[in-house]
mmCIF file of C-alpha atoms and ligand atoms in Angstrom:
data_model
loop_
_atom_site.group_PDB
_atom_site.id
_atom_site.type_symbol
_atom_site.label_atom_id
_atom_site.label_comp_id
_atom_site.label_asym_id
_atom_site.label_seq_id
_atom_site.Cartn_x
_atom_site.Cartn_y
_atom_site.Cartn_z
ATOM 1 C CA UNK A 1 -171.704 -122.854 -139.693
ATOM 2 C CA UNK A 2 -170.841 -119.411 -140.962
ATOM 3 C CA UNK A 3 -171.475 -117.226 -137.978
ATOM 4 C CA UNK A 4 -170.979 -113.258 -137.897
ATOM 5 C CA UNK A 5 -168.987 -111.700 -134.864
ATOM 6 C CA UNK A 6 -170.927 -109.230 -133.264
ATOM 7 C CA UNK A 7 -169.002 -105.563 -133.725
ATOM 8 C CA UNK A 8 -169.918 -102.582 -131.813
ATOM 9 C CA UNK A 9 -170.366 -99.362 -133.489
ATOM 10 C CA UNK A 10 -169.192 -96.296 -132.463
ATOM 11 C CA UNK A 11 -172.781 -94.858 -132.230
ATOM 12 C CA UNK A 12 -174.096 -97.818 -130.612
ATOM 13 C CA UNK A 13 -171.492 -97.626 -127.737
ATOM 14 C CA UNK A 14 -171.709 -94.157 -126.837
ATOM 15 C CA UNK A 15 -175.855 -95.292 -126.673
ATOM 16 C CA UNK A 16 -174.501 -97.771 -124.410
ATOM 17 C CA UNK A 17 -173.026 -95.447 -122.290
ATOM 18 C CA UNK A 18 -175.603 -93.112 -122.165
ATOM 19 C CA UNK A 19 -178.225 -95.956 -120.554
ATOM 20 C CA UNK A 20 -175.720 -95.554 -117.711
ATOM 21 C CA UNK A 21 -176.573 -92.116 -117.164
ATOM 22 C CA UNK A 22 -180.307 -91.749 -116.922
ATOM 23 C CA UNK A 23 -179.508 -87.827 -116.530
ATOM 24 C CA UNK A 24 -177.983 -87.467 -119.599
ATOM 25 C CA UNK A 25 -179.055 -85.466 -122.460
ATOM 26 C CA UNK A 26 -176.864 -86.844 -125.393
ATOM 27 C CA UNK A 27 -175.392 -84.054 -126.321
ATOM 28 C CA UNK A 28 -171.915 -85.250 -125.886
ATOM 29 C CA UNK A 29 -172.659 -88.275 -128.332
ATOM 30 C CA UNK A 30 -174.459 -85.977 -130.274
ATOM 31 C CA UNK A 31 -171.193 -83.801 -130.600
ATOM 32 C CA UNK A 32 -168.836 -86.677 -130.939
ATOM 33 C CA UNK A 33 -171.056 -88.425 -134.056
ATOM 34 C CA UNK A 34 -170.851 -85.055 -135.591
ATOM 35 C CA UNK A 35 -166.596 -85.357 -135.208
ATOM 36 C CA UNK A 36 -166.625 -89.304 -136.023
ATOM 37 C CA UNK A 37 -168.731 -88.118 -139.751
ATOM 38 C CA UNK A 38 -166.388 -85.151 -140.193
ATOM 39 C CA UNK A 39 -163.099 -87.477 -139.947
ATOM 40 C CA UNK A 40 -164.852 -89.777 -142.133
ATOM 41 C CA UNK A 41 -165.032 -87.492 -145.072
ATOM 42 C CA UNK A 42 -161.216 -85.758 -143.996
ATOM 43 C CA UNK A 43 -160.378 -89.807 -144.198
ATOM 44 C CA UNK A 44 -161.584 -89.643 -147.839
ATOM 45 C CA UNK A 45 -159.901 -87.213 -148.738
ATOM 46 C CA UNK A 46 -157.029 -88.045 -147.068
ATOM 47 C CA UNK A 47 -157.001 -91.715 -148.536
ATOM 48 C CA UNK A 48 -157.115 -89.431 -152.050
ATOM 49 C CA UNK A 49 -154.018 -87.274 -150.960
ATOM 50 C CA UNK A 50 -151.501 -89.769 -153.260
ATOM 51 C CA UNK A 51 -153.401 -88.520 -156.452
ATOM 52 C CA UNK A 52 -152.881 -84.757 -156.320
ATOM 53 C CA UNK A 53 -150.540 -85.356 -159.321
ATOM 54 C CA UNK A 54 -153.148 -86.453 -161.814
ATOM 55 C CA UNK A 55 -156.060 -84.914 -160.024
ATOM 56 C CA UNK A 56 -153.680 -81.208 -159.457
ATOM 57 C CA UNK A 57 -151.779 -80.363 -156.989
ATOM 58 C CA UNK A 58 -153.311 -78.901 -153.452
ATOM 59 C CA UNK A 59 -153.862 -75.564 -153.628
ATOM 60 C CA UNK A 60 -153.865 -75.325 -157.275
ATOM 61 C CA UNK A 61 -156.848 -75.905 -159.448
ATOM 62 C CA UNK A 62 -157.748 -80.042 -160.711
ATOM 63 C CA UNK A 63 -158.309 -81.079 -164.227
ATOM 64 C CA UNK A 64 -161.741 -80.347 -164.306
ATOM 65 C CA UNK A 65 -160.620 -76.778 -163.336
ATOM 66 C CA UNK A 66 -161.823 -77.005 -159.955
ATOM 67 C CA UNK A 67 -159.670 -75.283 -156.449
ATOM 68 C CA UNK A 68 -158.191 -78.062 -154.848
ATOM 69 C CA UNK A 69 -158.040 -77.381 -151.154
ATOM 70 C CA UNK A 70 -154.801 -77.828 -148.679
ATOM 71 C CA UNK A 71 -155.926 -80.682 -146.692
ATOM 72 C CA UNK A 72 -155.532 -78.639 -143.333
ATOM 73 C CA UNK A 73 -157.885 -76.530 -144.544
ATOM 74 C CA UNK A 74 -160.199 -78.990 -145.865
ATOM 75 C CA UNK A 75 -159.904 -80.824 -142.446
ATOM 76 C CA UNK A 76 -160.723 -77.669 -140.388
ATOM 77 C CA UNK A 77 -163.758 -76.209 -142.964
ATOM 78 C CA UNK A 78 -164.887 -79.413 -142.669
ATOM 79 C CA UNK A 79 -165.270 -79.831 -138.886
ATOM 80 C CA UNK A 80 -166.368 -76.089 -138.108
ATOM 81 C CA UNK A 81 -168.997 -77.278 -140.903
ATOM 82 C CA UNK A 82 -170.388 -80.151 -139.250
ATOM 83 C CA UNK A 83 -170.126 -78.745 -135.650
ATOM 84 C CA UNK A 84 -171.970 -75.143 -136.950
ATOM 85 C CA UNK A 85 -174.474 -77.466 -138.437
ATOM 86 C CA UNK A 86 -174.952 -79.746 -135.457
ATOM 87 C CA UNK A 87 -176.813 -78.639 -132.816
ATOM 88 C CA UNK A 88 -174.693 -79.450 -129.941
ATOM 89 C CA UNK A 89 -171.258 -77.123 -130.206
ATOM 90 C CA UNK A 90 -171.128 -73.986 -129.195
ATOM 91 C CA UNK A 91 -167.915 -72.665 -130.371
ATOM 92 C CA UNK A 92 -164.602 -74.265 -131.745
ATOM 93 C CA UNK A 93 -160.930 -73.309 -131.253
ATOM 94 C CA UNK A 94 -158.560 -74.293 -134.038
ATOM 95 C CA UNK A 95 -155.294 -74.518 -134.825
ATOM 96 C CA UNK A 96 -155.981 -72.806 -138.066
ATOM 97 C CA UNK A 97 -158.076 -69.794 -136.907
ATOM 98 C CA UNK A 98 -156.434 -66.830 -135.426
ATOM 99 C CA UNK A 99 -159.638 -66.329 -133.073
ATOM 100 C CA UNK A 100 -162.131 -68.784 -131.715
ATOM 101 C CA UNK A 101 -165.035 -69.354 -134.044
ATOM 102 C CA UNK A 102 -168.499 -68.436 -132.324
ATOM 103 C CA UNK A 103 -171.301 -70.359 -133.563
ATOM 104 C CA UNK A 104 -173.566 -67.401 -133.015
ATOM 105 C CA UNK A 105 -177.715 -68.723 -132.965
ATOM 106 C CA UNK A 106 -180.054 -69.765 -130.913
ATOM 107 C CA UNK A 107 -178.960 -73.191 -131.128
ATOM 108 C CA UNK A 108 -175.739 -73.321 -130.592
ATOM 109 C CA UNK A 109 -175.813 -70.451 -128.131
ATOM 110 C CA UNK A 110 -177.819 -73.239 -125.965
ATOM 111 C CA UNK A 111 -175.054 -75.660 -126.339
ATOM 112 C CA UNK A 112 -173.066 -76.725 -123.215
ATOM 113 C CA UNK A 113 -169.747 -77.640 -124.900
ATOM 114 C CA UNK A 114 -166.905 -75.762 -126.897
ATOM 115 C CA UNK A 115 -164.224 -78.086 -129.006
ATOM 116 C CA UNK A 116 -160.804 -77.326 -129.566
ATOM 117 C CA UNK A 117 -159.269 -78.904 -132.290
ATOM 118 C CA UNK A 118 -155.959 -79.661 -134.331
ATOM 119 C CA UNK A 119 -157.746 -80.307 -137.820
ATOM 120 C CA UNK A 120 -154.827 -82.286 -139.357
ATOM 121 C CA UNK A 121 -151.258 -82.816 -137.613
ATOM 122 C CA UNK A 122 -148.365 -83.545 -138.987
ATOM 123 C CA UNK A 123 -149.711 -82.147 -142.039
ATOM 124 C CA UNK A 124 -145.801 -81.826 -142.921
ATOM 125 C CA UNK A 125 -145.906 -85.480 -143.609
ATOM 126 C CA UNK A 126 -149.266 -85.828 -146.287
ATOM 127 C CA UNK A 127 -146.864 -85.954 -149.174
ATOM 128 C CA UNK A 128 -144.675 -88.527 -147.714
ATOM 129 C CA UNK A 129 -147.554 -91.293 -146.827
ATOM 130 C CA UNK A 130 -147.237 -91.156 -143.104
ATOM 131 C CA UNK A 131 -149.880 -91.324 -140.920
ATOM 132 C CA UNK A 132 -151.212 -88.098 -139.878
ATOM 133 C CA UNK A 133 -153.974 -87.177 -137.339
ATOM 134 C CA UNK A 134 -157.191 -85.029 -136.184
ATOM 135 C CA UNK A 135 -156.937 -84.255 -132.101
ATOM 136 C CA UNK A 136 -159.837 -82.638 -130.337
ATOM 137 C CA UNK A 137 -160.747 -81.617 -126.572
ATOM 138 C CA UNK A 138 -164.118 -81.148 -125.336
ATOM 139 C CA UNK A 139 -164.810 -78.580 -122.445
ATOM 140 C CA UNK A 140 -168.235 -77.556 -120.512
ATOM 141 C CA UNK A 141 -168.480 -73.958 -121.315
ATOM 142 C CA UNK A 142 -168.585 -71.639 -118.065
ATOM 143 C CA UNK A 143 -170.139 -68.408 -119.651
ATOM 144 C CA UNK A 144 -173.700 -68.508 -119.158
ATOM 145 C CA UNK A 145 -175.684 -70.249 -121.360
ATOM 146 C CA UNK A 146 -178.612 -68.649 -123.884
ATOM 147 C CA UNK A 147 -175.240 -66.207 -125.234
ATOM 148 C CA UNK A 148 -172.335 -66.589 -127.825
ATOM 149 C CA UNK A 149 -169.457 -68.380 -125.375
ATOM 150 C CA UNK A 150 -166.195 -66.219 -125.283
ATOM 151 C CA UNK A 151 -162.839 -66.827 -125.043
ATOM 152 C CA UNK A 152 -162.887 -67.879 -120.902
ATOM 153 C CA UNK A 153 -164.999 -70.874 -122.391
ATOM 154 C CA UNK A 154 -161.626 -72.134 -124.505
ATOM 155 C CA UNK A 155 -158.921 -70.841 -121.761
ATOM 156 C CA UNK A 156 -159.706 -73.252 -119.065
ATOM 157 C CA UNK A 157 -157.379 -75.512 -117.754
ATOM 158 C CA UNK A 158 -157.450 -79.829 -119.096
ATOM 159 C CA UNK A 159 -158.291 -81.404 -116.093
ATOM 160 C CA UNK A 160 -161.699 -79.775 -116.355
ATOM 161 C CA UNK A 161 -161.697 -81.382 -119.979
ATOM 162 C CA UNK A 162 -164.918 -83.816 -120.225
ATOM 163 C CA UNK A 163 -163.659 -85.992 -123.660
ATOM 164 C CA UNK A 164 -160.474 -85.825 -125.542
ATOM 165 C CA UNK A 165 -159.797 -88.065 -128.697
ATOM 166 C CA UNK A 166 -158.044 -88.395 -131.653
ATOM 167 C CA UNK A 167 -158.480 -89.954 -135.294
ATOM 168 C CA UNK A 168 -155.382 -91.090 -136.888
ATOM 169 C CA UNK A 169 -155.273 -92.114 -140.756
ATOM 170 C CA UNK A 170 -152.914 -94.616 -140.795
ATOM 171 C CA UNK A 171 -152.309 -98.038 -142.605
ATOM 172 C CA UNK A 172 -155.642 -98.208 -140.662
ATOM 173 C CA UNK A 173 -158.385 -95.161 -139.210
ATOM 174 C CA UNK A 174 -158.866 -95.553 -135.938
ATOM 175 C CA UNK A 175 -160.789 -93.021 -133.408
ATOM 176 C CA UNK A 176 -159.301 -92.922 -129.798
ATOM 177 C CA UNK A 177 -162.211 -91.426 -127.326
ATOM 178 C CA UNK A 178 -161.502 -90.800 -123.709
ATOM 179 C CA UNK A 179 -163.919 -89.629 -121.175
ATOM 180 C CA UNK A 180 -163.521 -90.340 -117.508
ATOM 181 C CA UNK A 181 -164.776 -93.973 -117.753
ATOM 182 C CA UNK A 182 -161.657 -94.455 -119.662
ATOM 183 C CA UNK A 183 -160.147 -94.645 -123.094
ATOM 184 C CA UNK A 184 -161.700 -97.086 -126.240
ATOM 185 C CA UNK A 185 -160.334 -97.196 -129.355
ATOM 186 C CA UNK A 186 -162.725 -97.752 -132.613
ATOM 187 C CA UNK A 187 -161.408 -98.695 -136.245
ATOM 188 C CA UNK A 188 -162.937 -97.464 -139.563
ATOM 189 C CA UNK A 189 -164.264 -100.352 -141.278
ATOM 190 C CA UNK A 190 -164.459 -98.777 -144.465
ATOM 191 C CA UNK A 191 -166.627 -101.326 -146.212
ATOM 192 C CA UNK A 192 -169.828 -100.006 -144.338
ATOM 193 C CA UNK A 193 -168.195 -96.398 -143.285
ATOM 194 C CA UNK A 194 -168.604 -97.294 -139.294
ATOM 195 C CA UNK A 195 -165.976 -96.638 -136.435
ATOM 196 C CA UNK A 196 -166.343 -100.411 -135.021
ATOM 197 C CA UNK A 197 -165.091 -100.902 -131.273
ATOM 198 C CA UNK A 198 -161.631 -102.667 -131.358
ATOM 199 C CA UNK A 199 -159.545 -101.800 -128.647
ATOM 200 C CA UNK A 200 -161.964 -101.680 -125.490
ATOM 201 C CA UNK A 201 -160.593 -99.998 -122.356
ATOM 202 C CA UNK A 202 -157.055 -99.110 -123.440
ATOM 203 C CA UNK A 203 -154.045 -99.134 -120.946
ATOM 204 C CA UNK A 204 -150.612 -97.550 -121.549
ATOM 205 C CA UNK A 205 -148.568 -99.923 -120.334
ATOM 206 C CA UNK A 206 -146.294 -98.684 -117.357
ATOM 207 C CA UNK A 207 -142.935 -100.054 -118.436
ATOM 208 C CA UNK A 208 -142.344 -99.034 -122.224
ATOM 209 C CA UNK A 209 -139.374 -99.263 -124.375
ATOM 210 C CA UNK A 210 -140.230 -96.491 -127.023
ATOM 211 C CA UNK A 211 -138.614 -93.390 -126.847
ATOM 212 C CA UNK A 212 -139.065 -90.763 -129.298
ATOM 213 C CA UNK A 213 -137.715 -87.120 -129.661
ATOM 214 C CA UNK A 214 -136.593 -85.304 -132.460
ATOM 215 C CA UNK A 215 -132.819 -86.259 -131.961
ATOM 216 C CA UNK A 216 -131.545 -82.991 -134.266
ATOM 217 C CA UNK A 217 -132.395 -80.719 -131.324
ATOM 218 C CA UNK A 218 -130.241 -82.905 -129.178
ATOM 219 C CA UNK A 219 -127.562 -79.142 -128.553
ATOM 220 C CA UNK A 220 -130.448 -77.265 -128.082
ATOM 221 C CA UNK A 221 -132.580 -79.229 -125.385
ATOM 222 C CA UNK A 222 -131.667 -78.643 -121.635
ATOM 223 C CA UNK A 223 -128.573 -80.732 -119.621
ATOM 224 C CA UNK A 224 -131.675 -82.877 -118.027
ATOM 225 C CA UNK A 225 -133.120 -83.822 -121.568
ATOM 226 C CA UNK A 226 -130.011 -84.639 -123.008
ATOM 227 C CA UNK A 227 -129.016 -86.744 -119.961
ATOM 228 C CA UNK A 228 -132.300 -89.050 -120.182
ATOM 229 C CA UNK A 229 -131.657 -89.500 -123.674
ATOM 230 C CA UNK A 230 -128.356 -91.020 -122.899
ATOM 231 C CA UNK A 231 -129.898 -92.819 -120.071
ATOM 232 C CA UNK A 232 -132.496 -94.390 -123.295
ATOM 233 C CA UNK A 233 -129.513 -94.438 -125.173
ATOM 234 C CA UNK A 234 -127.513 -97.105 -122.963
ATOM 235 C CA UNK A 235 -130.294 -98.966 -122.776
ATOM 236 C CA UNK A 236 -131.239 -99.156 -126.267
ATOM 237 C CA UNK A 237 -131.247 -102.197 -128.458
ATOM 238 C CA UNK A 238 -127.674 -101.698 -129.782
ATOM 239 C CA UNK A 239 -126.238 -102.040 -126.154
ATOM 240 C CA UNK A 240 -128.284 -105.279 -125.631
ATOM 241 C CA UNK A 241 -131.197 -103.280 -123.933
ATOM 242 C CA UNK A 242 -134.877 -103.066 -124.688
ATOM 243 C CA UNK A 243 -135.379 -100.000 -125.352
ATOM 244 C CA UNK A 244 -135.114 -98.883 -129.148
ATOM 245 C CA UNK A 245 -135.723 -94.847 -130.613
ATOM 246 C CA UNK A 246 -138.846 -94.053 -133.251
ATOM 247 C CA UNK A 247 -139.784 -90.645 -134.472
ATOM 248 C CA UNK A 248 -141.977 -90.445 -137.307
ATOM 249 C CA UNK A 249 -142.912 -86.256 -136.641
ATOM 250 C CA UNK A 250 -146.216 -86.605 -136.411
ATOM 251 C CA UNK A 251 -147.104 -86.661 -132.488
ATOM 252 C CA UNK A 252 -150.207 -88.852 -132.860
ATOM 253 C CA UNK A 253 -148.987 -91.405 -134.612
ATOM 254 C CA UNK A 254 -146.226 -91.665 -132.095
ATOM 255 C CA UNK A 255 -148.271 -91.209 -128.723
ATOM 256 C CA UNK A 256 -150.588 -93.613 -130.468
ATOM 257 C CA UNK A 257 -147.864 -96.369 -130.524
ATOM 258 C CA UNK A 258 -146.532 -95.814 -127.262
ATOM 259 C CA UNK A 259 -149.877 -95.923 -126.122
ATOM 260 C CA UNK A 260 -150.071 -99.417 -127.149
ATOM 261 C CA UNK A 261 -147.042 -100.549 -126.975
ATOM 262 C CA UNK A 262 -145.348 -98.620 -124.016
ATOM 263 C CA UNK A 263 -143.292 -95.799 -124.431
ATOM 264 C CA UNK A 264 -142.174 -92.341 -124.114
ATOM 265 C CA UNK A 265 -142.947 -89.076 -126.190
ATOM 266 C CA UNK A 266 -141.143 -85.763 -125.824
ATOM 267 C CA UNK A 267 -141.253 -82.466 -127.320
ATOM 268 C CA UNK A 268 -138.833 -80.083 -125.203
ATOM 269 C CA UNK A 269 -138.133 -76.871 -124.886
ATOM 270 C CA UNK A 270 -134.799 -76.052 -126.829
ATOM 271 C CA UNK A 271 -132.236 -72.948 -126.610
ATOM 272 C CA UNK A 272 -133.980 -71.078 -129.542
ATOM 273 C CA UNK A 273 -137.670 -71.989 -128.280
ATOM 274 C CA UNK A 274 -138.010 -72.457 -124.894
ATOM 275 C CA UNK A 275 -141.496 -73.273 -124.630
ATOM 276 C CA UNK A 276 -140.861 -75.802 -128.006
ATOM 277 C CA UNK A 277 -143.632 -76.250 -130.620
ATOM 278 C CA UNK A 278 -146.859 -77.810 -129.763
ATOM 279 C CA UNK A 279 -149.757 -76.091 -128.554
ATOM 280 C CA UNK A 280 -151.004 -76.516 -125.111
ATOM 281 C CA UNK A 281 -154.781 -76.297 -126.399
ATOM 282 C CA UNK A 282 -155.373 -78.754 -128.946
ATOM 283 C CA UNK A 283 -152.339 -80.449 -129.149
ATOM 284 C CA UNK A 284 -150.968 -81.040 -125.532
ATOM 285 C CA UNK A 285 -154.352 -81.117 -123.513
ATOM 286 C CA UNK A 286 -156.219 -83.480 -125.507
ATOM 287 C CA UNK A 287 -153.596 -86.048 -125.127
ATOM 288 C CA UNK A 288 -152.351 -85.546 -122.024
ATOM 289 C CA UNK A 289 -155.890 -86.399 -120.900
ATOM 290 C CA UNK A 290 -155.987 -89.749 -122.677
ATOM 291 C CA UNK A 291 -152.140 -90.916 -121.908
ATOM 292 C CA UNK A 292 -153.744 -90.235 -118.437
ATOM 293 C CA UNK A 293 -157.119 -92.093 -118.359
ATOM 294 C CA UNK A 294 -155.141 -95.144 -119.323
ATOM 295 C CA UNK A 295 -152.893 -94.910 -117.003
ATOM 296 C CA UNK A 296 -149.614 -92.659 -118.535
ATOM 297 C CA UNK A 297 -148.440 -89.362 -117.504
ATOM 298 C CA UNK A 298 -148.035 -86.373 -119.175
ATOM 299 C CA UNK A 299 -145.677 -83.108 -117.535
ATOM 300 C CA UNK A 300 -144.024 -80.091 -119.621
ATOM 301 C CA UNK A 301 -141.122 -80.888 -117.103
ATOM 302 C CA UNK A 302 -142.355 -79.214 -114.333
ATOM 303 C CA UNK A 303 -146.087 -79.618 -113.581
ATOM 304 C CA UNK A 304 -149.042 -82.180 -115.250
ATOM 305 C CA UNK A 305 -149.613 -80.157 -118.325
ATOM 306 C CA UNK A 306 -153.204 -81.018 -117.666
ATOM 307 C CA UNK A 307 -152.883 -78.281 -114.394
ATOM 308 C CA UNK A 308 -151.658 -75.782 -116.596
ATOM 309 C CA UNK A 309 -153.738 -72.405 -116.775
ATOM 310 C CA UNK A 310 -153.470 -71.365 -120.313
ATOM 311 C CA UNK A 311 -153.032 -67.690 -121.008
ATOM 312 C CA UNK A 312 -153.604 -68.128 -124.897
ATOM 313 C CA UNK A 313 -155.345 -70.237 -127.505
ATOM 314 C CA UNK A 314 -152.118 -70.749 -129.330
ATOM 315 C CA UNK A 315 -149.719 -70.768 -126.598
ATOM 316 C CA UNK A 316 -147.078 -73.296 -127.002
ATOM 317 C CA UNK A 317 -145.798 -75.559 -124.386
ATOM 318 C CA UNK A 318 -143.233 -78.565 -123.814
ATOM 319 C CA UNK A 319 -144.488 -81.734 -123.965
ATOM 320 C CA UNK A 320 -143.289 -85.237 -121.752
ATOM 321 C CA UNK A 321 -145.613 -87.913 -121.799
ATOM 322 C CA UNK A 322 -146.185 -91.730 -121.635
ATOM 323 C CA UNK A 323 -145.830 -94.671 -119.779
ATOM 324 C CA UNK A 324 -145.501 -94.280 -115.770
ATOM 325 C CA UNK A 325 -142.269 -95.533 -114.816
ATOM 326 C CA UNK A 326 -140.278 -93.823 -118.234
ATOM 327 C CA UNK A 327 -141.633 -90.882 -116.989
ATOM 328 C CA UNK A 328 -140.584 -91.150 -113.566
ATOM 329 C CA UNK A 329 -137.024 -91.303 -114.414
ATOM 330 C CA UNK A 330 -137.283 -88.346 -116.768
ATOM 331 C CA UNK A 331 -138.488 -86.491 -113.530
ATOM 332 C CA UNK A 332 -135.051 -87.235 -111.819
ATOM 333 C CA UNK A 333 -133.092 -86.639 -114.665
ATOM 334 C CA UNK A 334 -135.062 -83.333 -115.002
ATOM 335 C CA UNK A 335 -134.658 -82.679 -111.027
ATOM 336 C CA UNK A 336 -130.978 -83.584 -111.209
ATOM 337 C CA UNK A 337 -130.101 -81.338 -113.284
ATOM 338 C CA UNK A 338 -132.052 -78.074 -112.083
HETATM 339 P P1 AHG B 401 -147.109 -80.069 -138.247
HETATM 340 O O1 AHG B 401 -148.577 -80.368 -138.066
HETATM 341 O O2 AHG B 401 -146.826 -78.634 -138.463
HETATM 342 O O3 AHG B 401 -146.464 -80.974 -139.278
HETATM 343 O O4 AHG B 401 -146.408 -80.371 -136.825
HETATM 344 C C1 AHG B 401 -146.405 -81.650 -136.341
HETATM 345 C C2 AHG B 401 -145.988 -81.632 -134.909
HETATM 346 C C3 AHG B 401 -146.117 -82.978 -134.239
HETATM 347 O O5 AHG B 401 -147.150 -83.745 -134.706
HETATM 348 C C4 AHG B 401 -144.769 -83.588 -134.429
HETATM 349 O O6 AHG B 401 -144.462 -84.540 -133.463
HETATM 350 C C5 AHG B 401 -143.854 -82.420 -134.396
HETATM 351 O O7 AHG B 401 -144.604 -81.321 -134.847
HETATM 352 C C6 AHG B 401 -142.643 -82.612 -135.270
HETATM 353 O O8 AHG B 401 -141.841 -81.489 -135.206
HETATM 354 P P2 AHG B 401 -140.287 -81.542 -135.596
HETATM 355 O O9 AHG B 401 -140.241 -81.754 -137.070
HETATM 356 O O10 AHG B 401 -139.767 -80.220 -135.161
HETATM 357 O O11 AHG B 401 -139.657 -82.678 -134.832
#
């Protein structure tokens, strides 16, 4: 007999959640239905990125004469949209805003939570067909409420972070959400438009064999980088080992795979930028807090990057982070050499 498998829904698990806390008030679903709808039209669009040559190219204007938008942009309008319009953000941070953006009415001025957000990284690789991604943190906001939140509401530190996630549109779309219960993974089953539960409690697995860095920085990174590299390097699959090197340049597609296949990730600090490229906010917090939750680590070198005190919503910062026992033995490399 021809018998359906039962698939969760992203909507009906965070309603399973809630019935675990009678005290709740939904707002954090609330918020994070608003974010699954918003990727789900970026995913569209995204999914439409191969056909800017007979549709027009981004930026420019489409056959039927119409502005075609960068997808960055598209991705960020399109989630300060939904999150203005929903009643349960306050305020979002965003990679591509100078300044936060204060949703400034009654409503939202009500609202416990501010997002910070990376609309769309490694946009550099839309025109290329790699998988590219949408990262978001979700904080309490510590101004009082009933008034427009302020920048002290975005500048707190990640371990007082209440959900992280990430979408990635890949050869699947698949939304990783991490609270403190832990870290589920849904994937887009585009034939009904649903983010369906599919990888339930994830764990980074401690001993990994991934490691990926952007290898033409090699000079520029410090004697202790370099010196775990080599360390990978001997035991890579060319010398018989198990480890092997993948970098696609687009971090969520790369912490995503080492988060399910163990692994390491590192963005250092080189010579010419010592605090390298990714931002603390939206780009190192957010999964720092779900390598974390399923059992990874994530350090710029020196401290958990999720006790950092940020000083500034684009402040950049170097970024370690994966399974446990990789990133113990960057820590001695690191400590060996000063
Ligand atoms: P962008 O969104 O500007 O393309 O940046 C992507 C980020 C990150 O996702 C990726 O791992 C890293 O930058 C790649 O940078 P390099 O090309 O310098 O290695």
């Amino acid at each position: 007999m021809y018998q359906v498998r039962k698939v969760m829904t992203l909507d009906e698990f965070t309603i399973q959640e809630l019935r675990n806390f009678p005290q709740a008030t939904g707002e954090l679903s609330g918020l994070l239905r608003s974010i699954g709808l918003a990727c789900k039209r970026i995913n569209a669009e995204v999914n439409r990125a191969g056909l800017v040559d007979i549709l027009g190219a981004l930026g420019t204007e489409n056959v039927q004469g119409e502005e075609v938008q960068k997808l960055d942009d598209f991705a960020n309008k399109t989630l300060i949209d939904l999150l203005n319009h929903s009643i349960y953000c306050a305020g979002v941070g965003s990679e591509e805003n100078d300044d936060i953006v204060v949703f400034d009415d009654e409503l939202s001025n009500n609202s416990k939570y501010v997002l910070l957000m990376d609309p769309l990284d490694g946009s550099g690789n839309i025109d290329v067909n790699v998988s590219i991604g949408t990262i978001f943190s979700i904080f309490k906001r510590i101004s009082p409420m009933g008034q427009p939140v302020t920048m002290e509401d975005f500048l707190q530190p990640g371990n007082r972070m209440v959900a992280a996630g990430y979408v990635i549109y890949g050869s699947s779309t698949m939304l990783v959400y991490a609270t403190r219960r832990g870290v589920n993974g849904f994937t887009l089953d585009p034939s009904v438009g649903e983010f369906c539960l599919s990888h339930p409690n994830m764990q980074c697995p401690p001993h990994g064999r991934f490691y990926s860095a952007n290898y033409g920085n090699f000079g520029k990174y410090s004697p202790g980088v370099q010196n775990y590299l080599k360390r990978c390097e001997t035991k890579s699959a060319e010398n018989g080992g198990p480890y092997t090197e993948r970098y696609i340049g687009s971090m969520v597609a790369d912490i995503h795979r080492n988060l399910i296949k163990g692994g390491i990730f590192m963005y250092p600090g080189t010579t010419d930028r010592p605090n390298g490229k990714l931002r603390l906010l939206y780009e190192c917090n957010p999964l720092a807090f779900i390598v974390q939750l399923a059992g990874g680590m994530a350090t710029n070198g020196v401290q958990p990057i999720l006790d950092i005190q940020p000083s500034s919503l684009h402040q950049r910062m170097p970024l370690f982070i994966g399974s446990r026992d990789m990133m113990e033995e960057l820590a001695e490399c690191l400590q060996e050499h000063g």
